[in-house]
Tab-separated table of C-alpha atoms and ligand atoms in Angstrom:
chain	number	residue	atom	x	y	z
A	347	MET	CA	0.000	0.000	0.000
A	348	PRO	CA	1.435	3.405	-0.926
A	349	THR	CA	1.636	6.069	1.742
A	350	GLN	CA	1.548	9.862	1.523
A	351	PHE	CA	4.454	10.155	4.008
A	352	SER	CA	8.040	10.258	2.789
A	353	ASP	CA	10.695	8.203	4.566
A	354	ASP	CA	12.184	11.478	5.801
A	355	ALA	CA	8.878	12.593	7.305
A	356	VAL	CA	8.465	9.269	9.098
A	357	LYS	CA	12.015	9.449	10.466
A	358	GLN	CA	11.472	13.046	11.580
A	359	ALA	CA	8.185	12.163	13.328
A	360	SER	CA	9.874	9.293	15.094
A	361	ARG	CA	12.762	11.534	16.214
A	362	GLU	CA	10.282	14.078	17.594
A	363	LYS	CA	8.398	11.428	19.531
A	364	LEU	CA	11.616	10.323	21.214
A	365	LYS	CA	12.778	13.842	22.031
A	366	PRO	CA	12.158	14.938	25.624
A	367	PRO	CA	9.884	17.987	25.892
A	368	PRO	CA	11.470	21.429	26.353
A	369	MET	CA	11.734	22.256	30.053
A	370	TYR	CA	11.189	25.599	31.775
A	371	LYS	CA	12.694	27.046	34.940
A	372	VAL	CA	10.323	28.822	37.296
A	373	LEU	CA	12.155	31.758	38.896
A	374	LEU	CA	11.361	34.036	41.803
A	375	LEU	CA	12.584	37.633	41.575
A	376	ASN	CA	13.699	39.717	44.522
A	377	ASP	CA	11.945	42.873	45.662
A	378	ASP	CA	12.264	45.107	48.723
A	379	PHE	CA	8.800	44.573	50.184
A	380	THR	CA	7.637	40.951	50.163
A	381	PRO	CA	8.268	39.470	53.631
A	382	MET	CA	10.863	36.687	53.756
A	383	GLU	CA	8.418	34.475	55.660
A	384	PHE	CA	5.829	34.795	52.891
A	385	VAL	CA	8.363	33.709	50.251
A	386	VAL	CA	9.361	30.694	52.363
A	387	GLU	CA	5.688	29.701	52.666
A	388	VAL	CA	5.149	30.035	48.906
A	389	LEU	CA	8.130	27.775	48.244
A	390	GLN	CA	6.891	25.203	50.751
A	391	GLN	CA	3.274	25.203	49.601
A	392	LEU	CA	3.625	25.498	45.817
A	393	PHE	CA	7.024	23.918	45.230
A	394	HIS	CA	6.892	21.239	47.943
A	395	MET	CA	10.182	22.250	49.559
A	396	ASN	CA	10.975	21.537	53.187
A	397	ARG	CA	11.533	24.586	55.374
A	398	GLU	CA	15.334	24.376	55.189
A	399	ARG	CA	15.394	24.205	51.381
A	400	ALA	CA	12.733	26.927	51.064
A	401	THR	CA	14.764	29.220	53.342
A	402	HIS	CA	17.910	28.548	51.304
A	403	VAL	CA	16.181	29.381	47.986
A	404	MET	CA	14.521	32.494	49.474
A	405	LEU	CA	17.913	33.767	50.723
A	406	GLN	CA	19.450	33.054	47.314
A	407	VAL	CA	16.771	35.211	45.666
A	408	HIS	CA	17.242	37.887	48.342
A	409	THR	CA	21.019	38.068	47.803
A	410	GLN	CA	21.390	37.233	44.076
A	411	GLY	CA	18.217	38.869	42.734
A	412	ARG	CA	16.629	35.674	41.422
A	413	GLY	CA	16.507	31.974	42.101
A	414	VAL	CA	15.127	28.746	40.674
A	415	CYS	CA	12.040	27.218	42.314
A	416	GLY	CA	11.926	24.209	39.992
A	417	VAL	CA	12.080	22.972	36.399
A	418	TYR	CA	8.889	21.770	34.684
A	419	THR	CA	7.199	21.200	31.354
A	420	LYS	CA	5.724	24.351	29.810
A	421	ASP	CA	2.141	23.867	31.052
A	422	VAL	CA	3.173	22.987	34.598
A	423	ALA	CA	5.624	25.920	34.752
A	424	ALA	CA	2.934	28.328	33.525
A	425	THR	CA	0.512	27.054	36.174
A	426	LYS	CA	3.143	27.483	38.922
A	427	VAL	CA	3.807	31.071	37.809
A	428	GLU	CA	0.054	31.822	37.912
A	429	GLN	CA	-0.298	30.256	41.361
A	430	VAL	CA	2.575	32.347	42.765
A	431	GLN	CA	1.156	35.512	41.189
A	432	GLN	CA	-2.297	34.727	42.596
A	433	MET	CA	-0.931	34.118	46.112
A	434	ALA	CA	1.144	37.319	45.960
A	435	ARG	CA	-1.841	39.334	44.696
A	436	SER	CA	-4.199	38.006	47.335
A	437	HIS	CA	-1.741	39.064	50.069
A	438	GLN	CA	-0.936	42.343	48.285
A	439	HIS	CA	2.772	41.574	47.980
A	440	PRO	CA	4.735	42.623	44.867
A	441	LEU	CA	6.465	39.225	44.558
A	442	GLN	CA	7.286	38.441	40.915
A	443	CYS	CA	7.557	34.990	39.364
A	444	VAL	CA	8.610	34.225	35.788
A	445	MET	CA	9.469	31.214	33.620
A	446	GLU	CA	12.265	30.787	31.104
A	447	GLU	CA	13.303	27.950	28.866
A	448	ASN	CA	15.978	25.853	30.513
B	653	TYC	N1	14.024	41.103	49.766
B	653	TYC	C1	12.856	40.756	50.570
B	653	TYC	C2	12.996	41.353	51.961
B	653	TYC	O1	14.065	41.821	52.331
B	653	TYC	C3	12.716	39.242	50.696
B	653	TYC	C4	12.433	38.560	49.393
B	653	TYC	C5	13.034	37.377	49.088
B	653	TYC	C6	11.503	39.104	48.490
B	653	TYC	C7	12.763	36.710	47.888
B	653	TYC	C8	11.224	38.468	47.283
B	653	TYC	O2	11.540	36.603	45.841
B	653	TYC	C9	11.840	37.271	46.997
B	653	TYC	N2	11.907	41.359	52.726
């Protein structure tokens, strides 16, 4: 039976199926106003860190300007960013969260 797909197209499709999906870092940005304790709670609740790890990441953001909360597929990263922004908004903190391709 003839097929409408060239050998090249089949090989390309197969390569794409095997390729891992692009991954995205979720980053917190520093600011002068969001309380440290709030950032630690965000990291514990949304990124499932223990208190020690959450404190370490928060201090990294505080001293370096930004820090990685986790690395996820695009959809999951986008949801995490929205959840952080929603939590920050509801507590009226200016905390910023962004994603970037890894
Ligand atoms: N710099 C803030 C303070 O001194 C703490 C802070 C840490 C804010 C991390 C944002 O993503 C952040 N209260």
